[in-house]
CSV table of C-alpha atoms in Angstrom, one decimal:
chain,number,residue,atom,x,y,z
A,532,UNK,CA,58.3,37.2,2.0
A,533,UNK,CA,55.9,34.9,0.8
A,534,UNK,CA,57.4,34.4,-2.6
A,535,UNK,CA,60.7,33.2,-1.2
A,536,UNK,CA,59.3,31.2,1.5
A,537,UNK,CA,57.3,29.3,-1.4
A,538,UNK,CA,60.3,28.9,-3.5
A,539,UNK,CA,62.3,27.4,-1.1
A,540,UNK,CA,59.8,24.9,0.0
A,541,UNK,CA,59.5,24.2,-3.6
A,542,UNK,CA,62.8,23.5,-4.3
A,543,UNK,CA,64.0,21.5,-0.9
A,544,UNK,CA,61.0,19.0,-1.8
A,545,UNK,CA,62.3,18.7,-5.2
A,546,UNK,CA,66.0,18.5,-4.2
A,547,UNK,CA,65.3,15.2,-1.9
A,548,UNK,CA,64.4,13.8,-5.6
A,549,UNK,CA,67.9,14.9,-6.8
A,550,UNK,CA,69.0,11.2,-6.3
A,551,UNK,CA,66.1,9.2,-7.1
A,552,UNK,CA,66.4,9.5,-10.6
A,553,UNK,CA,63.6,7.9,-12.7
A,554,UNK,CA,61.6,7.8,-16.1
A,555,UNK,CA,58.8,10.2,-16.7
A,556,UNK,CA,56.1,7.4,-16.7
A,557,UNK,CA,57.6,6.1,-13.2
A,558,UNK,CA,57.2,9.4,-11.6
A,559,UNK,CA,54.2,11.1,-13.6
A,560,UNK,CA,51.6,11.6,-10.6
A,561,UNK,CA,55.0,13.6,-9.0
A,562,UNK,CA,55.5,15.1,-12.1
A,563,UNK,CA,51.7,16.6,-12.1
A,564,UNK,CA,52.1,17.9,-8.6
A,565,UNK,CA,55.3,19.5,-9.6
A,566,UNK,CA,53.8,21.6,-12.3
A,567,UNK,CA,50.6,22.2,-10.7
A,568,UNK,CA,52.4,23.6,-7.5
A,569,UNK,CA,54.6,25.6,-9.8
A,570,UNK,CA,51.5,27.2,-11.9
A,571,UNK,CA,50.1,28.1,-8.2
A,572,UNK,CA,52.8,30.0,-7.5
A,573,UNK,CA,53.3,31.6,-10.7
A,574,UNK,CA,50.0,33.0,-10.3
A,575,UNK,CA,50.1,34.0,-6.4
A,576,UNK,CA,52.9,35.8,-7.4
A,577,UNK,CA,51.8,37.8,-10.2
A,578,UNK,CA,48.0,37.9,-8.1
A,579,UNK,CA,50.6,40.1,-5.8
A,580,UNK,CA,51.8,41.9,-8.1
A,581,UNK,CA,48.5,43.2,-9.8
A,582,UNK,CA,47.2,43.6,-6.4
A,583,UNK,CA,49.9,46.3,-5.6
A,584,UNK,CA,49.6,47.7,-9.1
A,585,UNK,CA,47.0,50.7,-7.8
A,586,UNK,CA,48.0,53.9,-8.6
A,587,UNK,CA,47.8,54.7,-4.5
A,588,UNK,CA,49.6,51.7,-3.8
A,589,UNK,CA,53.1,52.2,-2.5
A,590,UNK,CA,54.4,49.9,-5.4
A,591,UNK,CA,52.2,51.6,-8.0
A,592,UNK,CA,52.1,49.5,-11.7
A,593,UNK,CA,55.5,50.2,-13.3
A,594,UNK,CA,57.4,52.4,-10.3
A,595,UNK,CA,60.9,51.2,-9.7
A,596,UNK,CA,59.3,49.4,-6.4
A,597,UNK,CA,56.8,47.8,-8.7
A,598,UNK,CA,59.6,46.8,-11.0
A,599,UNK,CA,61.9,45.3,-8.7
A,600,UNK,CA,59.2,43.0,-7.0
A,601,UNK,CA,58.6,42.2,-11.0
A,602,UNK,CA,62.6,41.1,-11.6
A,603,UNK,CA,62.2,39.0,-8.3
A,604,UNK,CA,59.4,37.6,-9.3
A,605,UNK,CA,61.2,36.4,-12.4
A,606,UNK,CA,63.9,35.0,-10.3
A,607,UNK,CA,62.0,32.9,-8.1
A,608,UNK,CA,60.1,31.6,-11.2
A,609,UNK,CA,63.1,30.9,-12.8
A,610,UNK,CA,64.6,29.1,-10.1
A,611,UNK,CA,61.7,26.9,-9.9
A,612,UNK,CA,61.4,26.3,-13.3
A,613,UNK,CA,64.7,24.9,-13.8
A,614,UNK,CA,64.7,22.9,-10.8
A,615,UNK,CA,61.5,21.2,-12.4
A,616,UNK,CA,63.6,20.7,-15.9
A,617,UNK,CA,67.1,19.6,-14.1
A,618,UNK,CA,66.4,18.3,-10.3
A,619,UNK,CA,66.1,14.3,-9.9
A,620,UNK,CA,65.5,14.2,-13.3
A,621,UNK,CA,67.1,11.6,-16.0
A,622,UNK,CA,68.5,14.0,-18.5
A,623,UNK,CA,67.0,12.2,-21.5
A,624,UNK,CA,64.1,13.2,-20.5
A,625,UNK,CA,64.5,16.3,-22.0
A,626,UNK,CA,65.7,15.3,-25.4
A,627,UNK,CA,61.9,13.8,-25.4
A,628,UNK,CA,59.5,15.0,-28.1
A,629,UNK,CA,58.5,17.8,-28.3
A,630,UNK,CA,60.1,18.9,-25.6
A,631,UNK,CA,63.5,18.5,-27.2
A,632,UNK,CA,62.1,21.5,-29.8
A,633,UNK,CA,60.6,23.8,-27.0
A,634,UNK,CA,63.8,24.0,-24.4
A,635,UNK,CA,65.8,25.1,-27.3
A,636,UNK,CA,63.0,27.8,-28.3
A,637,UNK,CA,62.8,28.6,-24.6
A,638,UNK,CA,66.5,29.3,-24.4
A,639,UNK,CA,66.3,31.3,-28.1
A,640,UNK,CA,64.3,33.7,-26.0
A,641,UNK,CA,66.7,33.9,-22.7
A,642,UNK,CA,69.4,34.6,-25.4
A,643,UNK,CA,67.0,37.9,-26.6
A,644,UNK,CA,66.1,38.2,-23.1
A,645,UNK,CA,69.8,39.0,-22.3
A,646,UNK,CA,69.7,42.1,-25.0
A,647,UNK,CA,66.5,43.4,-23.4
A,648,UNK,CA,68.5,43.0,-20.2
A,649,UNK,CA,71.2,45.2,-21.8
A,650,UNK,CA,69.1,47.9,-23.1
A,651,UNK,CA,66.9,48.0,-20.0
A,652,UNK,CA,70.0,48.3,-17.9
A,653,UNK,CA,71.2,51.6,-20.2
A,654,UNK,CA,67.8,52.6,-20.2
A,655,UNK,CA,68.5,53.1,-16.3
A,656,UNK,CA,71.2,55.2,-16.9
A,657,UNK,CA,69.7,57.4,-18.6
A,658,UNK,CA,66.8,57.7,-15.9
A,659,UNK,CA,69.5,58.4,-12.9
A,660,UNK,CA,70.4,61.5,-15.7
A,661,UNK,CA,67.4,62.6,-15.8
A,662,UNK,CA,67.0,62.4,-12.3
A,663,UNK,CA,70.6,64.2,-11.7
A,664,UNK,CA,69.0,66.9,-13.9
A,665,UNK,CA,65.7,67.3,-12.3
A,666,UNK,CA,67.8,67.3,-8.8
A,667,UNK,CA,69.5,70.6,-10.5
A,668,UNK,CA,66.1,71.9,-11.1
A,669,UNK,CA,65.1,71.7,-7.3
A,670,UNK,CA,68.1,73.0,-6.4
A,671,UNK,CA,67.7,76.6,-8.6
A,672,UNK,CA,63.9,76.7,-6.8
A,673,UNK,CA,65.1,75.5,-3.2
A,674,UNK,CA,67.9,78.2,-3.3
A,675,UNK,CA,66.0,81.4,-2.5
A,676,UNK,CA,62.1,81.5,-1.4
A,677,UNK,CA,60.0,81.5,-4.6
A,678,UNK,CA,58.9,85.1,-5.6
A,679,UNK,CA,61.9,87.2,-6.1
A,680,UNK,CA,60.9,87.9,-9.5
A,681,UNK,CA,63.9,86.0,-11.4
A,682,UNK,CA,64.3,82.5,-9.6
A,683,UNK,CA,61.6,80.4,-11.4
A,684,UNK,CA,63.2,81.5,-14.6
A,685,UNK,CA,66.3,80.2,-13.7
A,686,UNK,CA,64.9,77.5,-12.6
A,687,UNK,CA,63.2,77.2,-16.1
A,688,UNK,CA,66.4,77.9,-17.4
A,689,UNK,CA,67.8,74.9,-15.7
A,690,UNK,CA,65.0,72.1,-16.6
A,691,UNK,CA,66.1,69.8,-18.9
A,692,UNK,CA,62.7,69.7,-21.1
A,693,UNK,CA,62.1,72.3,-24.0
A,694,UNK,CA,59.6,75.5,-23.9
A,695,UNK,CA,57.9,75.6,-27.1
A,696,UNK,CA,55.2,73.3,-26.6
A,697,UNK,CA,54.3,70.1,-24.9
A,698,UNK,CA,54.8,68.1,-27.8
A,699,UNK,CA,58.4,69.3,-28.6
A,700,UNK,CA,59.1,69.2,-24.6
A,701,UNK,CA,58.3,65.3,-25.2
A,702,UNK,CA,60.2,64.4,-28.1
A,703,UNK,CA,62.8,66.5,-26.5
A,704,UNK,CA,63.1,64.4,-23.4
A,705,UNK,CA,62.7,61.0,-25.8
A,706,UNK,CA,65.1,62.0,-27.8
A,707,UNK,CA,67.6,62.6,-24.7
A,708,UNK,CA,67.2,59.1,-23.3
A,709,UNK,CA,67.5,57.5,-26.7
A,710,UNK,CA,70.7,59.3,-27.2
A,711,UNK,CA,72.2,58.6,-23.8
A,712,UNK,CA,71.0,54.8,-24.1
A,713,UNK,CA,71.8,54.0,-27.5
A,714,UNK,CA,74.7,51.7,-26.6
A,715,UNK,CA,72.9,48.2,-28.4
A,716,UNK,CA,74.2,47.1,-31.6
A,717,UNK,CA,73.3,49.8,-34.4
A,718,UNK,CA,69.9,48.7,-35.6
A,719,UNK,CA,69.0,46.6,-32.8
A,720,UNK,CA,65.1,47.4,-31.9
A,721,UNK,CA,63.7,46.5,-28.5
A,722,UNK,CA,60.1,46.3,-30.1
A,723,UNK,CA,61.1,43.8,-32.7
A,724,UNK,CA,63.3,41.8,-29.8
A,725,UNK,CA,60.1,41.4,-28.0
A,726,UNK,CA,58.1,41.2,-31.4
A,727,UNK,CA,60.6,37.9,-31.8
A,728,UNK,CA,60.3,36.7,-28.6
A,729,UNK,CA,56.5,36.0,-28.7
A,730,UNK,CA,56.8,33.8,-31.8
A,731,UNK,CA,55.6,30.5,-31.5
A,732,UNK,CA,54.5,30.7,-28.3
A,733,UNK,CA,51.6,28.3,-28.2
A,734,UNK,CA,50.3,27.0,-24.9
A,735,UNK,CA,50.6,23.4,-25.1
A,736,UNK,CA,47.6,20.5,-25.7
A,737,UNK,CA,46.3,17.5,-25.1
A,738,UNK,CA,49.4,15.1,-23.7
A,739,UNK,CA,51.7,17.7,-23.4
A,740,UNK,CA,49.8,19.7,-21.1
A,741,UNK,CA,50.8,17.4,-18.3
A,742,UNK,CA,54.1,16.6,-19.7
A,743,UNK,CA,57.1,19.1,-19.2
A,744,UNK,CA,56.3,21.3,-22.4
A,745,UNK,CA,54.0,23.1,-19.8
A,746,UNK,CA,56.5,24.3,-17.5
A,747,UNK,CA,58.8,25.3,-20.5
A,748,UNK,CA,55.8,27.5,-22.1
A,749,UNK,CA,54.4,29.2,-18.5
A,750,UNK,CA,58.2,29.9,-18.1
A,751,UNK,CA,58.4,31.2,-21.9
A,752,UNK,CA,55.4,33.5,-21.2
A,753,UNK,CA,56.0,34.8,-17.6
A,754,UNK,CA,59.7,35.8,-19.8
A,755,UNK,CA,58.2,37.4,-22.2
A,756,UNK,CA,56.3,39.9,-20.1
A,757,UNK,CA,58.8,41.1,-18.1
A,758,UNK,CA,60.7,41.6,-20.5
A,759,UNK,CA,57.7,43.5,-22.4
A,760,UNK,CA,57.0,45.4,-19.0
A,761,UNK,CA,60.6,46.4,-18.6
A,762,UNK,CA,60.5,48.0,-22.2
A,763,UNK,CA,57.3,49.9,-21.9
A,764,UNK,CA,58.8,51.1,-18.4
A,765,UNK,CA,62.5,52.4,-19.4
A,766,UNK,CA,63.6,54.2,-22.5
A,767,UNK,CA,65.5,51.5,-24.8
A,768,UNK,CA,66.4,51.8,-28.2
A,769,UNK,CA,63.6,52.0,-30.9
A,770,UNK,CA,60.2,51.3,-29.2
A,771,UNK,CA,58.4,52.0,-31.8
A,772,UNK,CA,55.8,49.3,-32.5
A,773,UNK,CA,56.0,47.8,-29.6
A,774,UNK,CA,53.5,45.5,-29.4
A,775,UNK,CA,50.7,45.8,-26.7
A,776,UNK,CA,49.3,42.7,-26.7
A,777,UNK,CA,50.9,38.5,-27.0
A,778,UNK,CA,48.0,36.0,-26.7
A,779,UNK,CA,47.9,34.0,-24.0
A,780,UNK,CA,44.9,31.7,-23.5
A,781,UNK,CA,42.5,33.3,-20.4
A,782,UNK,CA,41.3,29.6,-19.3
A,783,UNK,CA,44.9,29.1,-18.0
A,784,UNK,CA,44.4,30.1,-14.4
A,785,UNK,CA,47.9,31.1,-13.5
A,786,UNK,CA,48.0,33.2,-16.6
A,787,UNK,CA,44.9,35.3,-15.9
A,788,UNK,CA,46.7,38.3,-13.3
A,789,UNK,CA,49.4,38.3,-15.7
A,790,UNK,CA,46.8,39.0,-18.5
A,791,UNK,CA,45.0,41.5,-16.2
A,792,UNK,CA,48.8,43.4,-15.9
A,793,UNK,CA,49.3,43.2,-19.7
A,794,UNK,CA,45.8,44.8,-20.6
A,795,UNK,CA,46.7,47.7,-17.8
A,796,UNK,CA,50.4,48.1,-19.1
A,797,UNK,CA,48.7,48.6,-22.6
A,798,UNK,CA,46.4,50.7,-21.8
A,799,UNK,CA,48.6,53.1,-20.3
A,800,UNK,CA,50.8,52.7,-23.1
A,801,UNK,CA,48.0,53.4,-26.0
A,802,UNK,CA,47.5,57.1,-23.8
A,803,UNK,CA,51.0,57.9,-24.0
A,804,UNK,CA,51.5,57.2,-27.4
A,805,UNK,CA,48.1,59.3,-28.0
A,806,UNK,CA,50.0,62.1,-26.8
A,807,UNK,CA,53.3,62.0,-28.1
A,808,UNK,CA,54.8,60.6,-24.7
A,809,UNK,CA,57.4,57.5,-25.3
A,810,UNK,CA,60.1,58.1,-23.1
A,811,UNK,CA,58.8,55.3,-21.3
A,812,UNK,CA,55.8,54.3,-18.3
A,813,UNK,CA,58.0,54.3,-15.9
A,814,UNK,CA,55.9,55.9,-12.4
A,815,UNK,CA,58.8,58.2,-11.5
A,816,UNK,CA,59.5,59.7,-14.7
A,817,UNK,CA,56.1,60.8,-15.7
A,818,UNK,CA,55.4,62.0,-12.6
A,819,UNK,CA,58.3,64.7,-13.1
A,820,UNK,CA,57.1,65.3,-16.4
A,821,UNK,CA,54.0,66.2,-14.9
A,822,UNK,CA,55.3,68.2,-12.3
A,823,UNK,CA,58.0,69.7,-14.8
A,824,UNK,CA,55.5,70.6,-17.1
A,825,UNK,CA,53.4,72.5,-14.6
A,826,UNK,CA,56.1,74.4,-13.1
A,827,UNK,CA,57.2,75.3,-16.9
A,828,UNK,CA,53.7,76.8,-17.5
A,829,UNK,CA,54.2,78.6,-13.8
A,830,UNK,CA,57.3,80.1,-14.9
A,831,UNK,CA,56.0,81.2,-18.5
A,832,UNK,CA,52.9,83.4,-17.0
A,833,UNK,CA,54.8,84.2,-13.6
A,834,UNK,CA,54.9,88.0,-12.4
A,835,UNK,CA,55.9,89.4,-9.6
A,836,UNK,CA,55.2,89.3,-6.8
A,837,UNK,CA,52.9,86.2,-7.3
A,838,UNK,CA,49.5,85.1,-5.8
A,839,UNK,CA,50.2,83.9,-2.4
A,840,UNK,CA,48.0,80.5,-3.3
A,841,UNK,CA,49.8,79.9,-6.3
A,842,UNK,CA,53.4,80.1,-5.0
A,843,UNK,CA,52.2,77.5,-1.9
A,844,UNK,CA,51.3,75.4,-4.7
A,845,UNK,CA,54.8,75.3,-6.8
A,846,UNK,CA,56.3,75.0,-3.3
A,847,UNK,CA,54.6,71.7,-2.7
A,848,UNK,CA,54.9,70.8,-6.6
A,849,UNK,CA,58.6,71.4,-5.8
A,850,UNK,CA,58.8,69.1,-2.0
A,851,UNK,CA,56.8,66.4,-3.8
A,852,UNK,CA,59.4,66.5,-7.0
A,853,UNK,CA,62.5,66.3,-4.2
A,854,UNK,CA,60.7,63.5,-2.9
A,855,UNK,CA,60.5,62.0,-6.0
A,856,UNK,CA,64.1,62.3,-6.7
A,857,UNK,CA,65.0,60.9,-3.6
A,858,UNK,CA,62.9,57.7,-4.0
A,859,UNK,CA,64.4,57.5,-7.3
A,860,UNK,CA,68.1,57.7,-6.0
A,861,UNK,CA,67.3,54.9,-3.4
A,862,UNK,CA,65.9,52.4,-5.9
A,863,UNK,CA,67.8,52.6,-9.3
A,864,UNK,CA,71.1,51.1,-7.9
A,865,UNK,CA,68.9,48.8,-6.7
A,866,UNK,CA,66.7,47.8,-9.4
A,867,UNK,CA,70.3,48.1,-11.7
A,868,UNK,CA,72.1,45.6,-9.6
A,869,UNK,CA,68.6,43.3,-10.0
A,870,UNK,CA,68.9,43.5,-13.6
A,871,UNK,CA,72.3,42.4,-13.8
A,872,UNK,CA,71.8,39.4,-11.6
A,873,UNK,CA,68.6,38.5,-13.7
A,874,UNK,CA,70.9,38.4,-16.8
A,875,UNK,CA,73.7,36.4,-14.9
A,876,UNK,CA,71.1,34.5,-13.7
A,877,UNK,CA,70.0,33.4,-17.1
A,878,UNK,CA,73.1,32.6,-18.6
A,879,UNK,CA,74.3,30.2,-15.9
A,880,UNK,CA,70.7,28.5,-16.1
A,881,UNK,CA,71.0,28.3,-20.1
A,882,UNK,CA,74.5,26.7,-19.9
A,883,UNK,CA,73.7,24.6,-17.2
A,884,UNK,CA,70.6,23.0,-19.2
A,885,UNK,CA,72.7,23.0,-22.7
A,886,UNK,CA,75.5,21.1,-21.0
A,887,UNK,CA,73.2,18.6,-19.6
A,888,UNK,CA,71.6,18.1,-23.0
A,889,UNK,CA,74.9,17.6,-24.4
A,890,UNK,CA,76.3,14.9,-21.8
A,891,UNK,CA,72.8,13.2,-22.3
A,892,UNK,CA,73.4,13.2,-26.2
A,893,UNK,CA,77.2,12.0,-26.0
A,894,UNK,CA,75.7,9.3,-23.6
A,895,UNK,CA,73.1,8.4,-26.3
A,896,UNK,CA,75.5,8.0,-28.9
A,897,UNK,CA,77.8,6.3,-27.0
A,898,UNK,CA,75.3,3.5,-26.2
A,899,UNK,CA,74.2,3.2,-30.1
């Protein structure tokens, strides 16, 4: 895989540094290459990403696939990023200004980042329901050959979505995952976590655009969407006012196919809120709402014995919604056990940095 086989040139040329510790002004021309190899491959990666993003890709924008070559995209970014802030580096480097205000800002937001991680990771949970539900579904349609007169009712019966009308079918199935993820603190909101997240994230300028405050903030901002995109995918708690857009300057190269991603995320946001639809983007999901939805409406105006056409039709609808299912049952655990080492992940990275910061203060005083 490309992205690994960048990282870990990336960090074995850093690593020989690990012992030739010296000041920032010694080793700036380094120092440049560093970041500008590490802006390279933030943007390869998320170039990849929003190449795969096509709706007839087989990692279409926001399907589990998609989302778990997001989390490892985070992880080889993060792993880069830190070994530009810690490897062969003198620690009091950091304690710099500014950059002894924007590591602690940075690490404000892997602390939120952590409660996104929580809620995303319920949020799952209550997907693999709705999957387990949907499987019960295919099973009251597989059981006897469409046509009998009775089985699409029970199937109906079965579904987990509402009959009255599309709208109430919606808020019914919202309302579902919000109860079976509501497991945060009681008024914690994932909109206003990533609301908080994006505050004060300013790109850098004039000196410390080459200095390590731009690493910290391409770092902040690659967080901060995938976080974002994680919370428009999977139901979390209160997603209401989510925002759709964070600015992030378009003259910064390596931010321009993550900018392309957030305008398509939002857009496909802004139509599902049109209509009533938050349970969340995820590719899966909505595609057995869709298919739900139409063999609802099948069921409602069914009569016996049934246009020949029609009932080939539901019987595809119904092979393409097992399908579904079983691409979703290979990838949760997956993308689950992903999230969990993405917030493990974090935390060893923020108390790794915090206790460096710490020895390099004590040493400071110590020397006063």
């Amino acid at each position: 895989m490309r992205a690994a086989d960048s990282q870990g040139s990336f960090l074995n040329r850093i690593s020989i540094r690990r012992n030739q510790v010296v000041s920032m002004d010694g080793n700036h021309e380094q120092d440049l290459e560093d970041l500008e190899l590490f802006q390279k491959h933030v943007a390869d990666r998320f170039s990849d990403l929003l190449s795969s993003s096509s709706e007839d890709a087989a990692d279409a924008l926001l399907s589990i696939s998609w989302l778990r070559k997001l989390v490892d995209v985070f992880l080889c970014c993060e792993a880069e990023f830190k070994a530009i802030l810690v490897m062969g580096r003198d620690p009091s480097q950091i304690s710099k200004p500014s950059v002894d205000r924007l590591v602690p800002e940075y690490f404000d937001r892997v602390l939120k980042a952590l409660d996104v991680c929580n809620a995303v990771s319920h949020g799952l949970e209550s997907v693999r329901h709705y999957q387990k539900l949907t499987e019960i579904a295919i099973t009251a349609l597989e059981h006897r050959p469409i046509g009998d007169g009775q089985q699409p009712q029970a199937a109906e019966r079965t579904w987990s979505f509402g009959r009255r009308s599309a709208v109430n079918r919606d808020r019914a199935a919202a309302g579902q995952f919000r109860s079976l993820s509501w497991n945060m603190a009681k008024g914690w909101s994932a909109s206003k976590q990533i609301q908080a997240m994006s505050t004060n994230l300013v790109a850098p300028r004039g000196g410390e655009s080459s200095g390590l405050a731009s690493p910290v903030y391409v770092m902040s901002t690659v967080t901060v969407f995938v976080m974002w995109a994680l919370v428009a995918a999977i139901p979390c708690q209160e997603r209401n006012g989510l925002p759709t857009y964070f600015p992030v300057p378009r003259q910064l190269v390596w931010a321009q196919p993550m900018i392309a991603l957030q305008e398509k995320i939002a857009e496909e946001w802004k139509k599902k809120k049109e209509k009533n639809r938050l349970a969340g983007l995820l590719e899966e999901t909505q595609r057995l709402e869709r298919l739900g939805q139409s063999l609802i409406e099948f069921a409602d105006s069914f009569q016996f014995p049934g246009e020949t056409e029609r009932l080939e039709e539901v019987a595809a609808q119904v092979a393409e919604l097992a399908e579904t299912c079983k691409k979703m049952e290979e990838g949760l655990v997956p993308l689950q056990q992903q999230i969990r080492e993405l917030f493990h992940k974090l935390v060893k990275s923020r108390t790794e940095v915090l206790e460096l910061l710490d020895q390099s203060g004590k040493l400071s005083a110590s020397t006063m």
